[in-house]
Every structure is written in C-alpha cells, then in structure tokens.
XYZ file of C-alpha atoms in Angstrom:
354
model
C 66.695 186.986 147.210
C 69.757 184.705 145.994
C 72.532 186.398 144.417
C 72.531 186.424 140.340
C 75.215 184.165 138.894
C 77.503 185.658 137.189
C 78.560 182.939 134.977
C 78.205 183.505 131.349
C 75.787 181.824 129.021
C 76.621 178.681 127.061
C 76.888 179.205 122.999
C 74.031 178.009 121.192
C 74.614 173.844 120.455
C 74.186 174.589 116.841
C 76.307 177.199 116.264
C 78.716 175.003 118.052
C 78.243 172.044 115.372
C 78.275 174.446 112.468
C 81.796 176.104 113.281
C 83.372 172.530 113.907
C 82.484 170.928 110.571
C 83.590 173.925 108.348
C 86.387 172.944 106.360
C 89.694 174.993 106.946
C 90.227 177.428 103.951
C 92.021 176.083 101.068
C 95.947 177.089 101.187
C 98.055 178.262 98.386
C 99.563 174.481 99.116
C 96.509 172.408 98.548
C 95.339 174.696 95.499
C 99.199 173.863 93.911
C 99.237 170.092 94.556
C 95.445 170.323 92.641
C 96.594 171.520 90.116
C 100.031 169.279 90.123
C 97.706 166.365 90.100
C 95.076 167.746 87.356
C 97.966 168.954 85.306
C 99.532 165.386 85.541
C 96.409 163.616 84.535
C 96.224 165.683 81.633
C 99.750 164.999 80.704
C 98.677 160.943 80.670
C 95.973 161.284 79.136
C 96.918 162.878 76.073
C 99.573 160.769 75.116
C 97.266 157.580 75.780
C 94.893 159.174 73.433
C 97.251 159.853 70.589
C 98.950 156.000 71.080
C 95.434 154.486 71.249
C 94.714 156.548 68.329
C 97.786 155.599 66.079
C 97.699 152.144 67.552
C 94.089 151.574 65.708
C 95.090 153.503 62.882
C 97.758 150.912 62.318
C 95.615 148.212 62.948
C 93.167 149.384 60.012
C 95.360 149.482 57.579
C 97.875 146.387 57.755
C 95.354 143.944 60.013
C 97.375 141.236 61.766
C 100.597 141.512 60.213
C 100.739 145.153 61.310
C 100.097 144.158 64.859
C 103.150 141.591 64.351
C 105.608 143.493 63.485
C 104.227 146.075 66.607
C 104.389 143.484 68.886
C 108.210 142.798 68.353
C 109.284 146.256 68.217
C 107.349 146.444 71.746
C 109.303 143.507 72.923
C 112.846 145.192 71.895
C 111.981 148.529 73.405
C 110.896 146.722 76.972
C 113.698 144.134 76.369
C 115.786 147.083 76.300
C 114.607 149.415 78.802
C 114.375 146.912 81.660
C 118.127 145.656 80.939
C 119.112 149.072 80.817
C 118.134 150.137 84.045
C 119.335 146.772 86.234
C 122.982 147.223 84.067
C 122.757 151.559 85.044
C 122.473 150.277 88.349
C 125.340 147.915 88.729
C 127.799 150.480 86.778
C 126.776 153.498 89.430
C 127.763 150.649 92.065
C 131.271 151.280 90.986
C 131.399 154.063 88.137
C 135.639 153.939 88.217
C 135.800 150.813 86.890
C 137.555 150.473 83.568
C 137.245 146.825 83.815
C 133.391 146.681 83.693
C 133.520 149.527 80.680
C 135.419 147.064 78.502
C 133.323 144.148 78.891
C 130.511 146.124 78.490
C 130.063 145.268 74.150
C 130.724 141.161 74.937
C 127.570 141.393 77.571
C 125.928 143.179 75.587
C 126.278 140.596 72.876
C 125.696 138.027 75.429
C 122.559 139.751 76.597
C 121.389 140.283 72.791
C 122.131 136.438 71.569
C 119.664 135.580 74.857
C 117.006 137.947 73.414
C 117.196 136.199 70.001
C 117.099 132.745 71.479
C 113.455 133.372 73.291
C 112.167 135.068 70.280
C 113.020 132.727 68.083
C 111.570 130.097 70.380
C 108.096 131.972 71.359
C 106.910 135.010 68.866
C 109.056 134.147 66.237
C 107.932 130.224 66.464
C 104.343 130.884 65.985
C 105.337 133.711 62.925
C 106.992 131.092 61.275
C 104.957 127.962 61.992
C 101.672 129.803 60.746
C 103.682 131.608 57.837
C 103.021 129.134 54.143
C 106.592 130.914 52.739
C 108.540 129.859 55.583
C 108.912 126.180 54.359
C 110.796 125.238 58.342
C 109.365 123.113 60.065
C 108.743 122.848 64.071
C 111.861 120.405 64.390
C 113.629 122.621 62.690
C 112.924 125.322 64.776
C 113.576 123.646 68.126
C 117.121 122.024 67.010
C 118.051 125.992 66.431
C 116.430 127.272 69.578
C 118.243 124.584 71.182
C 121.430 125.381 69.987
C 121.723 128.656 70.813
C 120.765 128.483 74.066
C 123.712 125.721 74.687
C 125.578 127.911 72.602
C 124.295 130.653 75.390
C 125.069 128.755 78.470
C 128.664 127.782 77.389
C 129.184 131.807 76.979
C 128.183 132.494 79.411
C 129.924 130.526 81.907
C 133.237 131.473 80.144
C 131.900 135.145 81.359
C 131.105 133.902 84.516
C 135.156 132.731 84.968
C 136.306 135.997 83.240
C 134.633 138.417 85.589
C 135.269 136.096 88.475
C 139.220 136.853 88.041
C 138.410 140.883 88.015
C 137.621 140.828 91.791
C 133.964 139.987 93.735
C 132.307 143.195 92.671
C 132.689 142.550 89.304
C 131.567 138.708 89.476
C 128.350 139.906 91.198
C 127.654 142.746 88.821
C 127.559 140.219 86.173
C 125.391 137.303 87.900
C 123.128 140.249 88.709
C 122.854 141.472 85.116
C 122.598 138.108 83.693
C 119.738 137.061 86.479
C 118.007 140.378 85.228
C 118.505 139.634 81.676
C 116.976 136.052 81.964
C 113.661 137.679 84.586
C 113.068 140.157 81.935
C 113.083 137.600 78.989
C 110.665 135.606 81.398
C 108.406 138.166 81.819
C 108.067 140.553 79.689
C 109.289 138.796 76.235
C 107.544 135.016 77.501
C 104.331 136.814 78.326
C 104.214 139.363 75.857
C 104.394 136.330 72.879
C 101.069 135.280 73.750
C 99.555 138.317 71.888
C 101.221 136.542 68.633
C 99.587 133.076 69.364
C 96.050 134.853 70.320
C 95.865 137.209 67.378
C 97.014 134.149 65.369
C 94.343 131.581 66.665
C 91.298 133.652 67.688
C 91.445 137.191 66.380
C 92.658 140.705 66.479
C 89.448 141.740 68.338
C 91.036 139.260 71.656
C 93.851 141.461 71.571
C 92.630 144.728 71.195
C 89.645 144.181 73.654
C 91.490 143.042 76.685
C 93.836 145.828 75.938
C 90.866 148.390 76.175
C 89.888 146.843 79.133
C 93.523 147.443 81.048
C 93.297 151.112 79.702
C 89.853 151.505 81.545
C 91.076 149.689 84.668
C 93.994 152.005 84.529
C 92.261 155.361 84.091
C 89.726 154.823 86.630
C 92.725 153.590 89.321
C 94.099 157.036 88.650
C 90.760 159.186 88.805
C 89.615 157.177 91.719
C 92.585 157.350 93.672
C 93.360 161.031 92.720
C 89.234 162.033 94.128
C 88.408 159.824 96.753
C 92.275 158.069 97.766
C 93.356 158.246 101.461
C 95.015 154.707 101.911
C 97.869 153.433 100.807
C 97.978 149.748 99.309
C 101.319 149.037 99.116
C 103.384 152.192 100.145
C 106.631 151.003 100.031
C 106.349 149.608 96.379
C 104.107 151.607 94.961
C 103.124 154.948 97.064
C 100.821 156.088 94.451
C 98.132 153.740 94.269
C 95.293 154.017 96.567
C 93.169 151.322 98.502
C 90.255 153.181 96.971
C 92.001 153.990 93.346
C 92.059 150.288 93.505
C 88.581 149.039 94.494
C 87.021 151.649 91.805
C 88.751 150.515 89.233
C 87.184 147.280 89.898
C 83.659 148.391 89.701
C 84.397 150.628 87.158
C 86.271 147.637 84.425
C 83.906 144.927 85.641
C 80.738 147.059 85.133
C 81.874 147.933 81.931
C 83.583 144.295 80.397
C 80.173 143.298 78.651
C 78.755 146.245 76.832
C 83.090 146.698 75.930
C 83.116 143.362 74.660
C 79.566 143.704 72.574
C 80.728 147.132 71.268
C 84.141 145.078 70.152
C 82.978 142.178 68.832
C 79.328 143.857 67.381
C 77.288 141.322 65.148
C 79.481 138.125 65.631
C 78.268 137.302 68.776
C 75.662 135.296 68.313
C 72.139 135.429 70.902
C 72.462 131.750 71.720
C 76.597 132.325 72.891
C 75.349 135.688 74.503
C 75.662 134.215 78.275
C 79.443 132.611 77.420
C 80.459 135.875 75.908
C 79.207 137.459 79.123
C 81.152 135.599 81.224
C 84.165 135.896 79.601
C 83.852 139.135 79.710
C 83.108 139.094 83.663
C 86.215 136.871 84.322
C 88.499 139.187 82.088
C 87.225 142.346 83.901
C 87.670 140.525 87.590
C 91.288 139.116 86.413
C 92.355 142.679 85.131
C 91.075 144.146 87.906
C 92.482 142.072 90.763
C 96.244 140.314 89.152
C 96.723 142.641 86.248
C 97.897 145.519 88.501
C 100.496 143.190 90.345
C 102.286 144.004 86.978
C 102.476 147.268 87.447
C 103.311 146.726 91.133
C 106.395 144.347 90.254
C 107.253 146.978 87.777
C 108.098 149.285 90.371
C 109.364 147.296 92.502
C 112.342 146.627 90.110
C 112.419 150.199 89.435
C 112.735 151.018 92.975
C 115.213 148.235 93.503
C 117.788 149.564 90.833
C 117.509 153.705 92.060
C 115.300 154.458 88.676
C 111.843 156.661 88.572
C 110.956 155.246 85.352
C 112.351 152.486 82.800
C 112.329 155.573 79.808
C 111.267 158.755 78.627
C 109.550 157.690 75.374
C 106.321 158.500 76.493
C 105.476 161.797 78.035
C 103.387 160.988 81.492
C 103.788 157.315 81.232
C 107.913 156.872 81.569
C 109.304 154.055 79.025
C 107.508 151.195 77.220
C 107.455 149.026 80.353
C 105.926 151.745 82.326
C 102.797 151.327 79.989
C 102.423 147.909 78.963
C 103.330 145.970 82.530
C 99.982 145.200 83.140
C 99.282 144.408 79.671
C 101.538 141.913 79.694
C 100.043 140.205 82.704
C 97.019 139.698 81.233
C 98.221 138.598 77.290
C 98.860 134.930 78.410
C 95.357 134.596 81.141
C 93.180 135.588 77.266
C 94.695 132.989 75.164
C 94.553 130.128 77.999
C 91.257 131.899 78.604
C 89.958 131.283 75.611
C 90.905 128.127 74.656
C 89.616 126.575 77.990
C 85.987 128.191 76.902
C 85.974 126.527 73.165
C 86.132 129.922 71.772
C 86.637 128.800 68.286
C 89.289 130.846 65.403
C 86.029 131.109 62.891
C 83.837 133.061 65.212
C 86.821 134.758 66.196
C 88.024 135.795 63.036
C 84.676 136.365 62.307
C 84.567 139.342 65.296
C 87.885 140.654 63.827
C 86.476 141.343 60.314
C-alpha cells in the first residue's frame, strides 16, 4: 500500500473567514480619541444651544429692532477679530520693531474710519432710509459715504508714503493690513448687511429660518463626519471636514428645508403658494448645503494663512465670532436676492414674522 502523507490538514474555510474579519481590539488610543471627539461635540453643542437660546429670547422681546442692533454688534466683533489676526500676524513677522508699535493707533484709526465708511453706506443706509425720525435723505447719505471714503483714500496713501520711508518690511506690513482690512469689510461687513435689508423688506422669519437651516447643515457635517468620515475634502485648508461629513449634511438640510420652513413660517403660508414655498425651501437647503460651507472653508484658509487656530475665544467650542457665523454670512445675501427674484412679497412676509 502507498505510504500515508504526512502533510497536515487544511483549517476549516470558515474558521478561516471568521478570524480575518474580526476587528482588532480597541486600544487605550482609539478609546481616548472617542472620547476627545464626543467630549468636543459636547463642548459645541452646548454653547450653540445657549446662543440659539438667548438669540430667540432676544428676538421675542424687542422684534426687529433687537435683531438690528445684534446684527451690528456682530459686524464689530468679526470686523474686529479678522483684522486682529492678519495685523498679529504681520507684527510676529518682525516683533522688534518700534517703528510698527508707534503707528500702530493712526492704523488703527485708519482701519476704524474704513469700518464706518461701509456701515454707513450698507447697514446703516437701510437703518436710516427705512427709519421716519431720521429726516436724511438717500443723497444725503451717499455725498457722506462718499466723502469719507475720499477722505479714506487720501489717508491712506499719506500712510502708504510714511511706511514706505521705514524700510520694505514695514511698507508691506501695511499694504498687507490694509488689503486685509478692505477683504474683511467685503466680506464679512458687505455680506453680513443683507440681514438688515431682508429683515427690513420681507421679515424676521427670512432671517431666522435660513439661519436654522446653516445650524442643521453644520451639526450634521460634524456628526456625519465624526461616524462615518474617512476622506478628506480639502486637507490642506480644512483637515477636519470629511467627504462624507459633507455629503450628509446635504441629505440631512435638504430633507429637512420644507417641514423647517412650514414649522417657521406656520399659518402664513398659504395652500395655493405651498409648491413656491417648497421650492424655496429646496434651493435654500441645496445652496447651504453646497456654497455655504466654502465660507467656512475660506475662513480657514485665512486663519491658516496668518499662523492662527481660531479668530477668538468668545465662544467656547466654536473659536471667535467669525468662526461661527462664516457660513452664515455666505448665505445672508443668496435669501434676499432669493427672494426678491421669487415675488416673495413684505405683507406675507411680515405676515410669517408675526
């Protein structure tokens, strides 16, 4: 007979399977960074609460003239945050320099005069124009506007000349903090007046609801990208967010923009402008979904730009008042124009905030 082999026997195929799909054993590393992450999503959402909270609160009891007077302090605090950080950045460049010290108070003068100028010319425009006690009118107010920014430019060439004579460092510190001063009006204070002229012309409800909408989009980035994120979508700018953080919190704000927007406006919407309610609220949940973030991503980007983690420490979790309203921001000026392309008229509007 023919010699027995004396090979062993194979492992069973499905024990084989069962040991390579076990998942290695959680480490103390992976149960940490849990419960980094859970402990930091805690931390944001608690102060988003209480701010949402207050915010209505507010709201309630002083209407649209309370939500005025928010809206400027929200422009100083960003106007100041973001100016703060590019003008950190250029004295760290060269942090012996008594000569960029002492013209510190004249930019800063030069930097607040700007800030007045745009005000004056966007928020504080539509305050005035829709206020009865005001008694200016719109020529009025563009022969001022107009005359401080000349008054601005002249300055600020004269600044130009007098930093030019302290050497080439200096003279680019100060084209670089006057470029930032003039991208920060642009964006945050331009953009961030068209709450004023929606509030003013269609409602506190278009403010507020678009608002809720970002929060949502926002959240569910965040949960989505903390549960299911393995792909970056734009590492270098933003390492955080997550291919998937993203694409959920599209689902998640379009799927809820209608029932949001019925819940927010309630009886004023009447059955026979049901479908053009609907698809405003479809287009607001795509736009906040897919540009809105971009915000947030530029927001970053200037943070990273200038060495600084966040633009403040006002709010715990969230960084400064940039950090928290940069995709808010990005979406104020797409509602009004929004809006007004779809006929939404100021009666049923005002009707919805009541």
């Amino acid at each position: 007979p023919p010699p027995e082999s004396q090979s062993q026997p194979a492992p069973p195929a499905a024990t084989t399977a069962v040991e390579a799909a076990q998942a290695p054993p959680l480490t103390a590393d992976h149960t940490k960074n849990l419960s980094a992450k859970l402990s930091n999503a805690w931390e944001r959402t608690v102060p988003a609460v209480l701010m949402l909270a207050a915010a209505t609160a507010l709201l309630k009891f002083t209407g649209t003239a309370g939500l005025t007077v928010l809206i400027f302090a929200l422009q100083i605090g960003m106007y100041h945050e973001a100016t703060s950080v590019i003008e950190q950045f250029h004295i760290n460049s060269d942090p012996g320099s008594l000569e960029l010290k002492k013209m510190s108070l004249i930019d800063n003068i030069e930097k607040w005069w700007w800030f007045a100028t745009v005000i004056l010319g966007t928020s504080g425009r539509s305050v005035l124009m829709n206020s009865s006690y005001s008694g200016i009118g719109e020529a009025a107010i563009d022969l001022v506007v107009y005359g401080m920014a000349a008054i601005g430019l002249v300055v600020a060439v004269l600044g130009m000349e007098a930093h030019s004579r302290s050497g080439p460092l200096m003279f680019r510190n100060y084209l670089g903090g006057v470029a930032g001063c003039h991208f920060v009006l642009l964006f945050l204070v331009g953009q961030s007046s068209y709450w004023i002229k929606t509030v003013q012309e269609f409602g506190l409800s278009w403010v507020l609801y678009p608002a809720l909408l970002v929060i949502v989009n926002d959240t569910m980035a965040y949960v989505f990208g903390l549960t299911m994120g393995k792909h970056k979508l734009l590492p270098r700018l933003s390492p955080k967010k997550t291919v998937e953080g993203f694409a959920g919190a599209l689902l998640s704000t379009v799927g809820i923009s209608i029932p949001l927007l019925r819940w927010v406006l309630g009886k004023s919407i009447a059955e026979a402008d049901s479908k053009m309610y609907a698809k405003l609220a479809l287009t607001l949940g795509v736009f906040i979904s897919l540009v809105s973030p971009f915000g947030g991503f530029l927001a970053s980007a200037v943070k990273r730009a200038h060495g600084a983690k966040d633009f403040g420490k006002l709010i715990p979790g969230h960084g400064g008042v940039v950090d928290r309203f940069d995709c808010q921001i990005v979406t104020a000026p797409f509602v009004f124009l929004l809006l007004k392309f779809s006929g939404v008229t100021g009666v049923t509007a005002e009707a919805a905030a009541a």
